[in-house]
Each structure stands twice: as C-alpha cells, then as structure tokens.
Amino acid sequence: MLVLFVAGLLLRWLVAFHPHSGMGRPPMYGDFEAQRHWVEITNALPPKDWYANTTDNDLQYWGLDYPPLSAWHAKLIGVSYQFLLQQAAKVARQPYPIADGEDVEVDTSAWVTHQWNRTFGLHVSRGAEDPTTRSVMRVSAWVTDLLAFAGPAVLFLHLLSGIPTARNHRQAQGSVAPLGIDRSVLSAAMSGPALLLMCPLPQIFVDHGHFQFNAVPLGMVVTTGIAAVAFGRTQRFLGLLVGVAAMATAIMFKQIALYYSLGMASYALAVCLRCQRAAGTAISQLVVAVGVGVTILALCLGPPLRASDVVSRMFPFQRGLYEDKVANVWCALSPVLKLHLLLPRNALVPFCAGATMVAAAPACLSSGWMKKTGSSSAACGPHVDSLRLCLLLAASSVSFFLFSFQVHEKAILFVVTPVLLAGCIAERLLRMSNFGDAGNEATAARQWIESLPFAATHFTFVALFSLFQLAQKDRLVPVYGALLALGAVHVAFCWTQRYRRHPMTAHHLEGEFVTRAPFVSVSTLSMIAVFGLETVYVPPPRFPDLTALLLAAVSCAHFVAYLVYFSRGLWLVRRL
C-alpha cells in the first residue's frame, strides 16, 4: 500500500510539470489564473468584500464563485506563502562577515514585498505565470491533495483490510499479516478500484494538469466512506452524523458536491426512519442529522461574510445550460433537441431539477426497502451498509451530471470517487467466505457485486475519456494520452483477471450487462473510433464541433448505462 501511495504522489507531481489551463492566453487565461486570483483577493481584501463587486474586486475578472471554504483555503495558501517568505527573509537577514571583519545585516523586506507582489500582489500580479508563481500553486495543489484526499484514501483502504473476517481460520493458514491485515485483501489493492483510488487518473489530470482543488470535496466523500466502515452497523447513526458533516463541508468548498444531496438524504432517511423501532427516536435522530448539516452551512455562510453575496455567486443561473461539449444528456441531444430554445430561461432550472429527481428516484427509493436488521452477518454488515451508501452517492451524482443545469465536464470527478469506493468495498465483500449464503436474494446480490470492481475500473476510464476536449483546450494532449494509456492497460488487466475468475459471466450473456464481453467490446471500439475520427477527419465549417459532440454522445451513453446499472444494484443489495 505504501508503494501505491508513493506512486500516486509521484504521478501527481509528474503531471504538474506540464502546462496549466489558459497558460499564455490573456486576457482571461484560465482556471489556474482564477485560483491564483482568489489567493490575491482573499489576502488583500476583508471577507465582506470577497464576493462583492468593488473597485478592488472586479467580479467580471474571475470573481469568487465558489463557497466560503474555497475562499478560506485560498487565504490559507497566501498566509502559508507569506510565512515561508518571512522565514526565508530571517535566514537571509542573519549577519555575515565581509573582508574587513565587519558584519553586515541584509535588509530583505524589499525582497519579500517584491516576491509577494509578483505572485499575489493586488492588481499588479494579474496573469502571473512566472516559475515561482507556478511552483507555489502547483505545490499548494499537491499538498492539498496529499492531506485532503490521498491520506483519507489510505485510511479507507486500511480500514477495509484491517477489519478481520474469518481471521482465526486464515491466521492458522498464515494468510494474516502480523498487524492483523488480511493479505488476500492487500493483494487486491494492487489491482482494480483500490489502485485507482490511490491514483485517480481523472482527478490527477484535472487537479494537477488543468489545475483545480477538487481533492478537498472528494476527500470529504472518502471521509464519509470511512465513517460508514469504521462505525459499522451497531453505531450507524454516529457514522451518519460524520457523513452529514463531511458532505456539508464538501458543499461549502465546492457547490458541485450538491450532486450527492439526493443520495445522502435518502440514506439518512433510511438510517433514521427504517432502522429504528421507536418513532420518537427515529424522528429525533433525523432532526439531529439535519441540525448538524444546517449548523455547518450556517457557520460557513455567516459573518464576516455576507450570505446574500455568497449565494448569488454560487448559483449563477444566468449562465447557459452546460459548459462546452459536456457528456450529459442535454448536450448529447442538442443536435436534435435544443432545450434552451424550447423552454424559457426561467423554466430551464426547474425542468432540469425535475429530470434529475426522476433519474435518481429509482436508486433513492431503494432505501425505503432497507431491512431494519439485515440478513448479512456481523462481519459483512458494515461493508454492506457502506456499499449501499456509496452506490447511492454514485447514482445521485451521475443523475445530476446527466440532467442538471449548468454542468461542467470536470464534474464527472464527483461521480468517480463514490464509484471507486463502492468498487473497493465490493472487493472486500467478495473475500468474505460467508457472504452471499443467505438465499436466492443474497446470491443475486453477490453476482451483481462480483461485477462491480471491474465496472468501477471501466467507469473511471470512461470518465477520463470524456475529458479529451478539455485536454485539447489546455494543450495537455501528451499528458492526457499517457494517463489514458495507463488507464487502458489497467482496464485490460482487470478484464483478464475477471475473465479468469468468472469466465461464464464475462464471456456469455450472463451477469451484469456492463461487464459482458459485448458491452466492453462495443465500448472499446466506440472510443477508438472517436479518437480515430478526431485524428484523421476534419469537420466541415458548418459543423465544427461534430467530433466533440460525438465524443460527448459516446460518453453520455456510457454514463446512462451506468446509472441503470447502479440503480439496479441498489435494489439487489437492499435486502442484505
């Protein structure tokens, strides 16, 4: 696991050596300049002016449109950089001898001011792309990823491998390491979704290539999974409270985390209402869970910030239905169904919200049939509950991505993380000797769970495939190609491993459709065809975005298929 951890950090750093979004493209540049500008604003202006249009804060030039925790994170970057500059100045200010024996003390205050102004100085640093600025921002993204995502991912995998199952029997056979960690589970970390959780290729490309800080909200998703596994079924409510707090924190860092709202709400209702015998206790627990989330939101939106300014910037409904050629339903159907022309602007948002809720409804409604006690064993119980939670988050987020208003192509990262968590949990469940032995329902659920590790791996690859247009726009095709090649090799390896273990369900028309040979073959050929057309075909002037739309349509078809797959899985595992 340590090797995977180090490899993931090294891969992030290697990607960071390449260009960032908007590099050398004035006057607006790109997301790198947006993040740098937010550090500039938050360290020069009082919090009440961060989201307000003032003479020193032109909201038309990358004004803050992320929630308050993103702003405070930007301020933390600036404070940390100022601290490092001051420490460097103290070292340089130490007296040193000269030829005649006198000591000279160097005044470095001018140097500190110059370095700060060149990187984050108010107004004077706009568009800064010098090596120092790039290094500061890249290191901040790397450290943030290390602390917020990579660390929790290691803890999550350790919890999965460290909870013993049939430990006495395996220890007698020498299959349990001295620390109590199941070696069979550790071996699974070398392939499948666990490897991708340590080296999440789409997230690495966006955060360390394009440049963003998605590691923080995605790390909160991992924290939610940690709580579900750590507290287990006996203390499920405590795990729910931690999960609600983590989700509220994620929303206050990046509003796209609202993609998880329907899934988290349905899980909270199931835990509080379906899993308690006393109605009063169930209602009180639900009130406490809601109170935890509302409290965090209120603390983040309260003074010294102005809540009205923050909310108006967080939800810019005046923007379009989607950004660029994103792989959601509205973009894929745009050649034949231009929704923004059929409906007035004030009706688009409620229509998209309704479509999103309809798409997520089958998955969310499955929580209403969750068993109060569950038929799975005490060892399987915590993993089954955490699997159900991750699948709910995955189904909810992919529904938002496909049907909601104002979708960016980078939002697919918020689907990938819960899918990978679910894949890791499935790997763990499949290594439990007593899992799937409780009748036909459990057997059907086990057959579905057998398909989940490969499905999670394949979904991650499709998510990376959908980011090709972003790679072209940012001139990151070489690094994107390298990451895509790594992902393709990993998918091929996982397919061969699955074929060896389950040849009937992998090759014949049995098992889940997303892991059958026909689906995987068509998927592979369609992606190869899109890349081939992009290389050799020049679109006519009348349809310049033809290949981009084709890529979006192919990716969207995959995501719709996986939404059906996740929803079906939730109904199968609801009785475990």
Coordinates of C-alpha atoms in Angstrom, one line a residue, residues 35 121 248 274 300 338 442 450 467 540 556:
Q35 CA -7.3 30.1 -8.4
G121 CA 0.0 41.4 -5.3
A248 CA -21.9 19.8 4.3
R274 CA -36.3 2.4 8.7
C300 CA -19.7 28.9 6.8
K338 CA -32.2 22.2 -28.2
A442 CA -28.2 -12.8 -1.4
E450 CA -18.9 -9.6 -8.5
L467 CA -12.2 14.8 -20.7
P540 CA -16.9 20.8 -42.3
C556 CA -23.1 10.1 -22.2

